[in-house]
Amino acid sequence: MATHEFLLEGGTLEFENDGEWVTSNLPEPDPQWRGADSNGHEHYAAQADEGPVTYPTLAQVAGEPYWCSDCQDEHVDTWLECPLCGEKVTPGTRSPRPKWISTGSRYYWNGEPISHERANEIIAEQRRAELEARRLTSRPKIGSRVYLVTDDGTTSVTVVPTAEDEPQDRVTVMHDGTGRMETLPLGDLLRAR
C-alpha cells in the first residue's frame, strides 16, 4: 500500500492506494528508439509525460481483412511504414518495466474518510488559493520574468515596455521562444515562485 500525506492550509489530506507491481513477459516499445530504413530515412520514437510511445516519422498502414479459422473471426493486420518510401519499419523494443496497478484508493481529510470527488474538490480549492496568492497586484519591472496562466498550467514570459496609453492594470509581455508580444490584464499574470 502506498500512502501520501499533504499538509494543506485547512488540514491534512491523505491518500492510501492499494495495488501491486505487475510485470509482463512481453517486450514493450522503447521510447528512446532511433533507426533508419534501408533508404536512409531516419525514424524515431517519442513519448510525452509517461504517455503512449508514438512514432512521428512513421505511418500506420492496415492490410486487407481476412478470416481466421482458429478464432472464427475477421482480422486486419497493421504495421508501420516509412511515408516517404513505403518500407515496413519495425521499431525497437525494451524489456518490460514493472507497472503499479491500483486496486483501490481511500481518502481522508483530517483523519475522516472522504470520497474521491471530495478529495479532488479540496485539491482544486488549494490550487485556486495558491494561484490567487501569486497573482500580481502592481505592474512588474521591465525585464522581469512572470508566469502567464494557461489552460494547461503556466507559461514563463518576460515583461516588456507597455504603451503609455494602456491602463495601469495592463502589462505587455513577450512569450519565450516565439517573441510574440501580448498586452494582458494584470490579473492574468503570476509572480515567479
Coordinates of N, CA, C and O in Angstrom, one line a residue:
M1 N 0.8 -1.2 0.0 CA 0.0 0.0 0.0 C 0.9 1.2 0.0 O 1.9 1.3 0.7
A2 N 0.5 2.2 -0.8 CA 1.2 3.5 -0.9 C 0.4 4.5 -0.1 O -0.8 4.6 -0.4
T3 N 1.0 5.3 0.7 CA 0.3 6.3 1.5 C 1.0 7.7 1.2 O 2.2 7.8 1.3
H4 N 0.2 8.7 0.9 CA 0.7 10.0 0.7 C -0.1 11.0 1.6 O -1.3 10.9 1.7
E5 N 0.7 11.9 2.2 CA 0.0 12.9 3.1 C 0.4 14.3 2.6 O 1.6 14.6 2.3
F6 N -0.6 15.2 2.5 CA -0.4 16.6 2.1 C -0.9 17.5 3.2 O -2.1 17.4 3.5
L7 N 0.0 18.3 3.7 CA -0.4 19.3 4.7 C -0.8 20.6 4.0 O 0.0 21.2 3.4
L8 N -2.1 20.8 4.0 CA -2.7 22.0 3.4 C -3.1 23.0 4.4 O -3.1 22.8 5.6
E9 N -3.6 24.2 3.9 CA -3.9 25.3 4.8 C -5.0 24.9 5.8 O -5.0 25.2 6.9
G10 N -6.0 24.2 5.3 CA -7.2 23.9 6.2 C -7.1 22.5 6.9 O -8.0 22.2 7.6
G11 N -6.0 21.8 6.6 CA -5.9 20.5 7.3 C -5.0 19.5 6.5 O -4.2 20.0 5.7
T12 N -5.2 18.2 6.8 CA -4.3 17.2 6.2 C -5.1 16.3 5.3 O -6.1 15.8 5.7
L13 N -4.7 16.2 4.0 CA -5.3 15.3 3.1 C -4.4 14.1 2.9 O -3.2 14.2 2.6
E14 N -5.0 12.9 3.1 CA -4.2 11.6 3.0 C -4.8 10.8 1.9 O -6.0 10.7 1.7
F15 N -3.9 10.1 1.1 CA -4.3 9.1 0.1 C -3.7 7.8 0.5 O -2.5 7.7 0.7
E16 N -4.5 6.8 0.5 CA -4.0 5.4 0.6 C -4.4 4.7 -0.7 O -5.5 4.7 -1.1
N17 N -3.4 4.1 -1.3 CA -3.6 3.4 -2.6 C -3.1 2.0 -2.5 O -1.9 1.7 -2.4
D18 N -4.1 1.0 -2.6 CA -3.7 -0.4 -2.6 C -3.4 -0.8 -4.1 O -4.0 -0.2 -5.0
G19 N -2.6 -1.8 -4.2 CA -2.3 -2.2 -5.6 C -1.1 -3.1 -5.5 O -0.6 -3.6 -4.5
E20 N -0.6 -3.4 -6.7 CA 0.6 -4.3 -6.8 C 1.4 -4.0 -8.1 O 0.9 -3.4 -9.0
W21 N 2.7 -4.3 -8.0 CA 3.5 -4.1 -9.2 C 3.4 -5.3 -10.1 O 3.4 -6.5 -9.6
V22 N 3.1 -5.1 -11.4 CA 2.9 -6.1 -12.3 C 3.9 -6.0 -13.5 O 4.2 -4.9 -13.9
T23 N 4.5 -7.1 -13.8 CA 5.5 -7.1 -14.9 C 5.0 -8.1 -16.0 O 4.6 -9.2 -15.7
S24 N 5.1 -7.7 -17.2 CA 4.7 -8.6 -18.4 C 5.9 -9.3 -18.9 O 7.0 -8.9 -18.6
N25 N 5.7 -10.4 -19.6 CA 6.8 -11.1 -20.2 C 7.0 -10.6 -21.6 O 8.0 -11.0 -22.3
L26 N 6.1 -9.8 -22.1 CA 6.2 -9.3 -23.5 C 7.1 -8.0 -23.5 O 7.0 -7.2 -22.7
P27 N 7.9 -7.9 -24.6 CA 8.6 -6.6 -24.7 C 7.7 -5.4 -24.9 O 6.6 -5.6 -25.4
E28 N 8.2 -4.2 -24.6 CA 7.4 -3.0 -24.7 C 8.1 -2.0 -25.6 O 9.3 -2.1 -25.8
P29 N 7.4 -1.1 -26.3 CA 8.1 -0.1 -27.1 C 9.1 0.6 -26.4 O 8.9 1.0 -25.2
D30 N 10.2 0.9 -27.0 CA 11.4 1.6 -26.4 C 11.2 3.1 -26.8 O 11.4 3.5 -28.0
P31 N 10.9 4.0 -25.8 CA 10.7 5.4 -26.2 C 12.0 6.1 -26.6 O 12.0 7.2 -27.2
Q32 N 13.2 5.4 -26.4 CA 14.5 6.0 -26.9 C 14.9 5.5 -28.2 O 16.0 5.8 -28.7
W33 N 14.1 4.7 -28.9 CA 14.5 4.1 -30.2 C 14.7 5.1 -31.3 O 13.9 6.0 -31.4
R34 N 15.8 4.9 -32.0 CA 16.1 5.7 -33.2 C 16.6 4.7 -34.2 O 17.3 3.7 -33.9
G35 N 16.3 4.9 -35.5 CA 16.8 4.0 -36.5 C 16.6 4.6 -37.9 O 16.0 5.6 -38.1
A36 N 17.0 3.8 -38.9 CA 16.9 4.3 -40.3 C 16.4 3.1 -41.1 O 16.8 1.9 -40.9
D37 N 15.6 3.3 -42.2 CA 15.2 2.2 -43.1 C 16.4 2.1 -44.1 O 17.4 2.8 -44.1
S38 N 16.2 1.1 -45.0 CA 17.3 0.8 -46.0 C 17.6 1.9 -46.9 O 18.6 1.9 -47.6
N39 N 16.6 2.9 -47.0 CA 16.8 4.1 -47.9 C 17.4 5.2 -47.2 O 17.6 6.3 -47.8
G40 N 17.8 5.1 -45.9 CA 18.5 6.1 -45.2 C 17.5 7.1 -44.5 O 18.0 8.1 -43.9
H41 N 16.2 6.9 -44.6 CA 15.3 7.8 -43.9 C 15.3 7.5 -42.4 O 15.0 6.3 -42.0
E42 N 15.5 8.5 -41.6 CA 15.7 8.3 -40.2 C 14.3 8.3 -39.5 O 13.4 9.1 -39.9
H43 N 14.1 7.5 -38.5 CA 12.9 7.3 -37.8 C 13.2 7.3 -36.3 O 14.3 6.9 -35.9
Y44 N 12.2 7.6 -35.4 CA 12.4 7.7 -34.0 C 11.1 7.5 -33.3 O 10.0 7.7 -33.8
A45 N 11.2 7.2 -32.0 CA 10.0 7.1 -31.1 C 10.0 8.3 -30.3 O 11.0 9.0 -30.1
A46 N 8.8 8.6 -29.8 CA 8.6 9.8 -28.9 C 7.6 9.4 -27.8 O 6.7 8.6 -28.0
Q47 N 7.7 10.0 -26.6 CA 6.8 9.8 -25.5 C 6.7 11.0 -24.7 O 7.7 11.6 -24.3
A48 N 5.5 11.5 -24.4 CA 5.3 12.7 -23.6 C 4.7 12.3 -22.3 O 3.6 11.7 -22.3
D49 N 5.3 12.8 -21.2 CA 4.8 12.6 -19.9 C 4.2 11.2 -19.6 O 3.1 11.1 -19.2
E50 N 5.1 10.2 -19.8 CA 4.7 8.8 -19.5 C 3.5 8.3 -20.3 O 2.8 7.4 -19.9
G51 N 3.1 9.1 -21.3 CA 2.0 8.6 -22.2 C 2.5 7.5 -23.1 O 3.5 6.9 -23.0
P52 N 1.6 7.2 -24.1 CA 2.0 6.1 -25.0 C 3.2 6.5 -25.9 O 3.4 7.7 -26.2
V53 N 4.0 5.5 -26.3 CA 5.1 5.7 -27.3 C 4.5 5.9 -28.6 O 3.6 5.1 -29.1
T54 N 4.9 6.9 -29.3 CA 4.4 7.2 -30.7 C 5.6 7.2 -31.7 O 6.7 7.3 -31.2
Y55 N 5.3 7.2 -32.9 CA 6.3 7.2 -34.0 C 6.0 8.3 -35.0 O 5.3 8.0 -36.0
P56 N 6.4 9.5 -34.7 CA 6.1 10.7 -35.6 C 6.5 10.6 -37.0 O 5.9 11.2 -37.9
T57 N 7.6 9.8 -37.3 CA 8.1 9.7 -38.7 C 7.6 8.5 -39.4 O 8.0 8.3 -40.6
L58 N 6.7 7.7 -38.8 CA 6.1 6.5 -39.5 C 4.6 6.6 -39.6 O 4.0 7.4 -38.9
A59 N 4.1 5.9 -40.6 CA 2.6 5.9 -40.8 C 2.1 4.5 -40.5 O 2.8 3.5 -40.9
Q60 N 1.0 4.4 -39.9 CA 0.4 3.1 -39.6 C -0.5 2.7 -40.8 O -1.3 3.5 -41.3
V61 N -0.3 1.5 -41.3 CA -1.0 1.0 -42.5 C -1.8 -0.3 -42.1 O -1.3 -1.1 -41.4
A62 N -2.9 -0.4 -42.7 CA -3.8 -1.6 -42.5 C -3.8 -2.4 -43.7 O -4.0 -1.9 -44.8
G63 N -3.8 -3.7 -43.6 CA -3.9 -4.7 -44.7 C -5.3 -5.0 -45.0 O -6.3 -4.4 -44.3
E64 N -5.6 -5.9 -45.9 CA -6.9 -6.4 -46.2 C -7.5 -7.2 -45.1 O -6.7 -8.0 -44.5
P65 N -8.7 -7.2 -44.8 CA -9.3 -8.0 -43.8 C -9.3 -9.5 -44.2 O -9.3 -9.8 -45.4
Y66 N -9.1 -10.4 -43.3 CA -9.1 -11.8 -43.6 C -9.8 -12.6 -42.5 O -9.9 -12.1 -41.4
W67 N -10.2 -13.8 -42.8 CA -11.0 -14.7 -41.9 C -10.0 -15.6 -41.2 O -9.2 -16.3 -41.8
C68 N -10.1 -15.6 -39.8 CA -9.2 -16.5 -39.0 C -10.0 -17.8 -38.6 O -11.0 -17.6 -37.9
S69 N -9.6 -18.9 -39.1 CA -10.3 -20.1 -38.8 C -10.1 -20.6 -37.4 O -10.9 -21.3 -36.8
D70 N -9.0 -20.2 -36.7 CA -8.7 -20.6 -35.3 C -9.8 -19.9 -34.4 O -10.3 -20.6 -33.5
C71 N -10.0 -18.6 -34.5 CA -10.9 -18.0 -33.6 C -12.3 -17.6 -34.2 O -13.1 -17.0 -33.5
Q72 N -12.4 -18.0 -35.4 CA -13.7 -17.8 -36.1 C -14.1 -16.3 -36.1 O -15.2 -15.9 -35.8
D73 N -13.1 -15.4 -36.5 CA -13.4 -14.0 -36.5 C -12.5 -13.4 -37.6 O -11.6 -13.9 -38.1
E74 N -13.0 -12.2 -38.0 CA -12.2 -11.4 -39.1 C -11.1 -10.6 -38.4 O -11.3 -10.0 -37.3
H75 N -10.0 -10.5 -39.0 CA -8.8 -9.7 -38.5 C -8.3 -8.8 -39.6 O -8.5 -9.0 -40.8
V76 N -7.7 -7.8 -39.2 CA -7.0 -6.8 -40.1 C -5.6 -6.6 -39.4 O -5.5 -6.1 -38.3
D77 N -4.5 -7.0 -40.2 CA -3.2 -6.7 -39.7 C -2.8 -5.3 -40.0 O -3.1 -4.7 -41.0
T78 N -2.0 -4.7 -39.0 CA -1.5 -3.4 -39.2 C 0.0 -3.4 -39.0 O 0.6 -4.3 -38.4
W79 N 0.7 -2.4 -39.6 CA 2.2 -2.3 -39.4 C 2.6 -0.9 -39.7 O 1.7 0.0 -40.1
L80 N 3.8 -0.5 -39.3 CA 4.3 0.8 -39.5 C 5.2 0.8 -40.8 O 6.0 -0.1 -41.0
E81 N 5.1 1.9 -41.5 CA 6.0 2.1 -42.7 C 6.4 3.5 -42.9 O 5.8 4.4 -42.4
C82 N 7.5 3.7 -43.6 CA 8.0 5.0 -43.9 C 7.1 5.7 -44.9 O 6.8 5.1 -46.0
P83 N 6.6 6.9 -44.6 CA 5.7 7.5 -45.6 C 6.4 8.0 -46.8 O 5.7 8.3 -47.8
L84 N 7.7 8.1 -46.8 CA 8.4 8.5 -48.0 C 8.7 7.4 -49.0 O 8.5 7.6 -50.2
C85 N 9.1 6.2 -48.5 CA 9.4 5.2 -49.4 C 8.5 3.9 -49.3 O 8.6 3.0 -50.1
G86 N 7.7 3.9 -48.3 CA 6.7 2.7 -48.1 C 7.4 1.5 -47.5 O 6.7 0.5 -47.4
E87 N 8.6 1.5 -47.1 CA 9.3 0.4 -46.5 C 8.7 0.1 -45.1 O 8.5 1.0 -44.3
K88 N 8.4 -1.2 -44.8 CA 8.0 -1.6 -43.4 C 9.1 -1.3 -42.5 O 10.3 -1.7 -42.8
V89 N 8.8 -0.8 -41.3 CA 9.8 -0.5 -40.3 C 9.3 -1.1 -39.0 O 8.1 -0.9 -38.6
T90 N 10.2 -1.8 -38.3 CA 9.8 -2.4 -37.0 C 10.6 -1.7 -35.9 O 11.8 -1.9 -35.8
P91 N 9.9 -0.8 -35.1 CA 10.6 -0.1 -34.1 C 11.2 -1.0 -33.0 O 10.8 -2.1 -32.8
G92 N 12.2 -0.5 -32.3 CA 12.9 -1.2 -31.3 C 12.0 -1.3 -30.0 O 11.1 -0.6 -29.8
T93 N 12.3 -2.4 -29.3 CA 11.6 -2.6 -28.0 C 12.6 -2.7 -26.9 O 13.8 -2.7 -27.1
R94 N 12.1 -2.8 -25.7 CA 12.9 -3.0 -24.5 C 12.3 -4.0 -23.6 O 11.1 -4.3 -23.7
S95 N 13.0 -4.4 -22.6 CA 12.4 -5.4 -21.6 C 11.3 -4.6 -20.8 O 11.4 -3.4 -20.6
P96 N 10.3 -5.3 -20.5 CA 9.2 -4.7 -19.8 C 9.6 -4.1 -18.4 O 10.4 -4.7 -17.7
R97 N 9.0 -3.0 -18.1 CA 9.2 -2.3 -16.8 C 8.0 -2.6 -15.9 O 6.9 -2.7 -16.4
P98 N 8.3 -2.8 -14.6 CA 7.1 -3.1 -13.7 C 6.2 -1.8 -13.7 O 6.7 -0.7 -13.7
K99 N 4.9 -2.1 -13.6 CA 3.9 -1.0 -13.5 C 3.1 -1.2 -12.3 O 2.7 -2.3 -11.9
W100 N 2.7 -0.1 -11.6 CA 1.9 -0.2 -10.4 C 0.4 -0.2 -10.9 O 0.0 0.7 -11.6
I101 N -0.3 -1.2 -10.5 CA -1.7 -1.4 -10.9 C -2.5 -1.1 -9.6 O -2.4 -1.9 -8.6
S102 N -3.3 -0.1 -9.6 CA -4.1 0.3 -8.4 C -5.3 -0.6 -8.3 O -6.0 -0.9 -9.3
T103 N -5.6 -1.1 -7.1 CA -6.7 -1.9 -6.9 C -7.8 -1.2 -6.0 O -8.8 -1.7 -5.7
G104 N -7.5 0.1 -5.7 CA -8.4 0.9 -4.9 C -7.7 1.9 -4.1 O -6.6 1.8 -3.7
S105 N -8.4 3.0 -3.9 CA -7.9 4.1 -3.1 C -8.8 4.6 -2.0 O -10.1 4.4 -2.2
R106 N -8.3 5.1 -0.9 CA -9.1 5.7 0.1 C -8.5 7.1 0.4 O -7.3 7.3 0.3
Y107 N -9.4 8.0 0.8 CA -9.0 9.4 1.0 C -9.5 9.8 2.4 O -10.6 9.4 2.8
Y108 N -8.7 10.6 3.1 CA -9.0 11.1 4.4 C -8.7 12.6 4.5 O -7.7 13.1 4.0
W109 N -9.6 13.3 5.1 CA -9.4 14.8 5.4 C -9.4 14.9 6.9 O -10.4 14.6 7.5
N110 N -8.3 15.3 7.4 CA -8.1 15.4 8.9 C -8.5 14.1 9.6 O -9.1 14.1 10.6
G111 N -8.1 13.0 9.0 CA -8.4 11.7 9.6 C -9.8 11.1 9.3 O -10.0 9.9 9.6
E112 N -10.7 11.9 8.7 CA -12.0 11.4 8.5 C -12.1 10.9 7.0 O -11.6 11.6 6.1
P113 N -12.7 9.7 6.7 CA -12.9 9.3 5.4 C -13.7 10.2 4.5 O -14.7 10.8 5.0
I114 N -13.2 10.4 3.3 CA -14.0 11.3 2.3 C -14.0 10.6 1.0 O -13.2 9.6 0.7
S115 N -14.8 11.0 0.1 CA -14.9 10.5 -1.3 C -13.8 11.0 -2.2 O -13.2 12.0 -1.9
H116 N -13.6 10.3 -3.3 CA -12.6 10.7 -4.3 C -13.0 12.1 -4.8 O -12.1 12.9 -5.0
E117 N -14.3 12.3 -5.0 CA -14.7 13.6 -5.6 C -14.4 14.7 -4.6 O -14.0 15.8 -5.0
R118 N -14.6 14.5 -3.3 CA -14.3 15.5 -2.3 C -12.8 15.8 -2.2 O -12.4 16.9 -2.1
A119 N -12.0 14.7 -2.3 CA -10.6 14.9 -2.3 C -10.2 15.8 -3.5 O -9.3 16.7 -3.4
N120 N -10.7 15.6 -4.7 CA -10.4 16.4 -5.9 C -10.9 17.8 -5.6 O -10.2 18.8 -6.1
E121 N -12.0 18.0 -5.0 CA -12.5 19.4 -4.7 C -11.5 20.1 -3.7 O -11.2 21.3 -4.0
I122 N -11.0 19.4 -2.7 CA -10.1 20.0 -1.8 C -8.8 20.4 -2.5 O -8.3 21.5 -2.3
I123 N -8.3 19.5 -3.4 CA -7.1 19.9 -4.2 C -7.3 21.1 -5.1 O -6.5 22.0 -5.2
A124 N -8.5 21.1 -5.8 CA -8.8 22.2 -6.7 C -8.9 23.5 -5.9 O -8.4 24.6 -6.3
E125 N -9.5 23.5 -4.7 CA -9.6 24.7 -3.8 C -8.2 25.2 -3.4 O -7.9 26.4 -3.4
Q126 N -7.4 24.2 -3.1 CA -6.0 24.6 -2.7 C -5.2 25.2 -3.9 O -4.6 26.2 -3.7
R127 N -5.4 24.7 -5.1 CA -4.7 25.2 -6.3 C -5.2 26.7 -6.5 O -4.5 27.5 -6.9
R128 N -6.6 26.8 -6.4 CA -7.1 28.2 -6.7 C -6.6 29.2 -5.7 O -6.2 30.3 -6.0
A129 N -6.5 28.8 -4.4 CA -5.9 29.7 -3.4 C -4.5 30.0 -3.6 O -4.0 31.1 -3.5
E130 N -3.7 29.0 -4.1 CA -2.3 29.2 -4.4 C -2.1 30.2 -5.5 O -1.3 31.1 -5.5
L131 N -2.9 30.0 -6.6 CA -2.9 30.9 -7.8 C -3.3 32.3 -7.4 O -2.6 33.2 -7.8
E132 N -4.3 32.4 -6.6 CA -4.8 33.7 -6.2 C -3.7 34.5 -5.4 O -3.5 35.7 -5.5
A133 N -3.0 33.7 -4.5 CA -1.9 34.4 -3.7 C -0.7 34.8 -4.6 O 0.0 35.7 -4.2
R134 N -0.5 34.2 -5.7 CA 0.6 34.5 -6.6 C 0.2 35.6 -7.6 O 1.1 36.1 -8.3
R135 N -1.1 36.0 -7.7 CA -1.4 37.0 -8.7 C -0.8 38.3 -8.4 O -0.7 38.7 -7.3
L136 N -0.4 39.0 -9.5 CA 0.3 40.3 -9.4 C -0.8 41.4 -9.0 O -1.9 41.3 -9.6
T137 N -0.4 42.3 -8.2 CA -1.3 43.4 -7.9 C -0.8 44.8 -8.4 O -1.5 45.8 -8.4
S138 N 0.5 44.8 -8.8 CA 1.1 46.0 -9.4 C 1.9 45.6 -10.6 O 2.4 44.5 -10.6
R139 N 2.1 46.6 -11.5 CA 2.8 46.3 -12.7 C 4.3 45.9 -12.4 O 5.0 46.7 -11.7
P140 N 4.8 44.8 -12.9 CA 6.2 44.4 -12.6 C 7.2 45.2 -13.4 O 6.8 45.8 -14.4
K141 N 8.5 45.2 -13.0 CA 9.5 45.9 -13.7 C 9.8 45.3 -15.1 O 9.6 44.1 -15.2
I142 N 10.2 46.1 -16.0 CA 10.5 45.7 -17.3 C 11.7 44.7 -17.2 O 12.6 45.0 -16.5
G143 N 11.6 43.6 -18.0 CA 12.7 42.6 -18.0 C 12.5 41.5 -16.9 O 13.2 40.5 -17.0
S144 N 11.5 41.7 -16.0 CA 11.3 40.7 -15.0 C 10.5 39.5 -15.6 O 9.8 39.6 -16.6
R145 N 10.8 38.3 -15.1 CA 10.1 37.1 -15.5 C 8.9 36.9 -14.7 O 8.9 36.9 -13.4
V146 N 7.7 36.6 -15.3 CA 6.5 36.3 -14.6 C 5.9 35.1 -15.3 O 6.4 34.6 -16.4
Y147 N 4.8 34.6 -14.8 CA 4.1 33.5 -15.4 C 2.7 33.9 -15.9 O 2.0 34.7 -15.2
L148 N 2.3 33.3 -17.0 CA 1.0 33.6 -17.6 C 0.2 32.3 -17.3 O 0.6 31.2 -17.6
V149 N -1.0 32.4 -16.8 CA -1.9 31.3 -16.5 C -2.5 30.9 -17.8 O -3.0 31.7 -18.6
T150 N -2.3 29.6 -18.2 CA -2.9 29.0 -19.4 C -3.7 27.8 -19.0 O -3.7 27.4 -17.9
D151 N -4.5 27.3 -20.0 CA -5.3 26.1 -19.7 C -4.6 24.9 -19.3 O -5.1 24.1 -18.5
D152 N -3.3 24.8 -19.7 CA -2.5 23.6 -19.4 C -1.4 23.9 -18.3 O -0.4 23.2 -18.3
G153 N -1.6 24.9 -17.5 CA -0.7 25.2 -16.5 C -0.2 26.7 -16.5 O -1.0 27.6 -16.7
T154 N 1.1 26.9 -16.5 CA 1.6 28.2 -16.5 C 2.7 28.3 -17.6 O 3.4 27.3 -17.8
T155 N 2.9 29.4 -18.2 CA 4.0 29.6 -19.2 C 4.8 30.8 -18.7 O 4.3 31.9 -18.3
S156 N 6.1 30.7 -18.8 CA 7.0 31.8 -18.4 C 7.1 32.8 -19.6 O 7.2 32.5 -20.7
V157 N 6.9 34.1 -19.2 CA 7.0 35.3 -20.1 C 7.9 36.4 -19.5 O 8.2 36.4 -18.3
T158 N 8.3 37.3 -20.4 CA 9.1 38.4 -19.9 C 8.4 39.7 -20.1 O 7.7 39.9 -21.1
V159 N 8.4 40.6 -19.1 CA 7.7 41.9 -19.1 C 8.5 42.8 -20.0 O 9.7 42.9 -19.9
V160 N 7.8 43.5 -20.9 CA 8.5 44.4 -21.9 C 7.7 45.8 -21.7 O 6.7 45.8 -21.0
P161 N 8.3 46.9 -22.2 CA 7.6 48.2 -22.0 C 6.1 48.1 -22.6 O 5.9 47.6 -23.6
T162 N 5.2 48.7 -21.8 CA 3.8 48.8 -22.1 C 3.6 50.2 -22.6 O 4.1 51.2 -22.1
A163 N 2.7 50.3 -23.7 CA 2.4 51.6 -24.3 C 1.9 52.5 -23.2 O 1.1 52.1 -22.3
E164 N 2.2 53.8 -23.3 CA 1.8 54.8 -22.3 C 0.3 55.0 -22.2 O -0.2 55.3 -21.1
D165 N -0.4 54.7 -23.3 CA -1.9 54.9 -23.3 C -2.6 53.7 -22.7 O -3.8 53.7 -22.6
E166 N -1.9 52.7 -22.3 CA -2.5 51.5 -21.7 C -2.8 51.8 -20.2 O -2.0 52.4 -19.6
P167 N -3.9 51.3 -19.7 CA -4.2 51.5 -18.3 C -3.2 50.8 -17.4 O -2.5 49.8 -17.9
Q168 N -3.0 51.2 -16.1 CA -2.0 50.7 -15.2 C -2.3 49.2 -14.9 O -1.4 48.5 -14.5
D169 N -3.5 48.7 -15.1 CA -3.8 47.3 -14.8 C -3.6 46.4 -16.0 O -4.0 45.3 -16.1
R170 N -2.8 46.9 -17.0 CA -2.5 46.1 -18.2 C -0.9 46.0 -18.3 O -0.3 47.0 -18.1
V171 N -0.4 44.8 -18.8 CA 1.0 44.6 -18.9 C 1.3 44.0 -20.2 O 0.6 43.0 -20.6
T172 N 2.4 44.4 -20.9 CA 2.8 43.8 -22.1 C 3.9 42.8 -21.8 O 4.9 43.1 -21.1
V173 N 3.8 41.6 -22.4 CA 4.8 40.5 -22.1 C 5.2 40.0 -23.5 O 4.5 40.1 -24.5
M174 N 6.4 39.4 -23.5 CA 6.9 38.7 -24.6 C 7.0 37.2 -24.3 O 7.6 36.8 -23.3
H175 N 6.4 36.4 -25.2 CA 6.4 34.9 -25.0 C 7.8 34.3 -25.3 O 8.4 34.7 -26.4
D176 N 8.3 33.5 -24.5 CA 9.6 32.8 -24.7 C 9.5 31.9 -25.9 O 8.6 31.3 -26.2
G177 N 10.6 32.0 -26.7 CA 10.7 31.1 -27.8 C 10.1 31.6 -29.1 O 10.6 31.4 -30.2
T178 N 9.0 32.4 -29.0 CA 8.3 32.9 -30.2 C 8.6 34.4 -30.4 O 8.4 34.8 -31.5
G179 N 8.8 35.1 -29.3 CA 9.0 36.5 -29.4 C 7.6 37.3 -29.6 O 7.6 38.5 -29.7
R180 N 6.5 36.5 -29.6 CA 5.2 37.1 -29.7 C 4.9 38.0 -28.5 O 5.2 37.6 -27.4
M181 N 4.4 39.2 -28.7 CA 4.1 40.1 -27.6 C 2.6 40.3 -27.5 O 1.9 40.2 -28.5
E182 N 2.2 40.4 -26.2 CA 0.8 40.5 -25.9 C 0.6 41.4 -24.7 O 1.3 41.4 -23.8
T183 N -0.5 42.2 -24.8 CA -0.8 43.1 -23.6 C -2.0 42.4 -22.9 O -3.1 42.1 -23.5
L184 N -1.8 42.2 -21.6 CA -2.8 41.4 -20.8 C -3.2 42.1 -19.6 O -2.5 43.0 -19.1
P185 N -4.4 41.7 -19.0 CA -4.8 42.3 -17.7 C -3.8 41.8 -16.6 O -3.3 40.7 -16.7
L186 N -3.5 42.6 -15.7 CA -2.5 42.3 -14.6 C -2.9 41.0 -13.9 O -2.1 40.2 -13.5
G187 N -4.2 40.7 -13.7 CA -4.7 39.6 -13.0 C -4.4 38.2 -13.7 O -4.5 37.2 -13.1
D188 N -4.0 38.3 -15.0 CA -3.6 37.1 -15.7 C -2.2 36.6 -15.5 O -1.8 35.6 -15.9
L189 N -1.4 37.5 -14.7 CA 0.0 37.2 -14.5 C 0.2 36.8 -13.1 O -0.4 37.2 -12.1
L190 N 1.2 35.9 -12.9 CA 1.6 35.4 -11.6 C 3.0 35.7 -11.3 O 3.9 35.7 -12.2
R191 N 3.4 35.9 -10.0 CA 4.7 36.1 -9.6 C 5.5 34.8 -9.8 O 4.9 33.7 -9.6
A192 N 6.8 34.9 -10.2 CA 7.6 33.7 -10.2 C 7.8 33.2 -8.8 O 7.9 34.0 -7.9
R193 N 7.8 31.9 -8.7 CA 8.0 31.3 -7.3 C 9.4 31.5 -6.8 O 10.3 31.5 -7.4

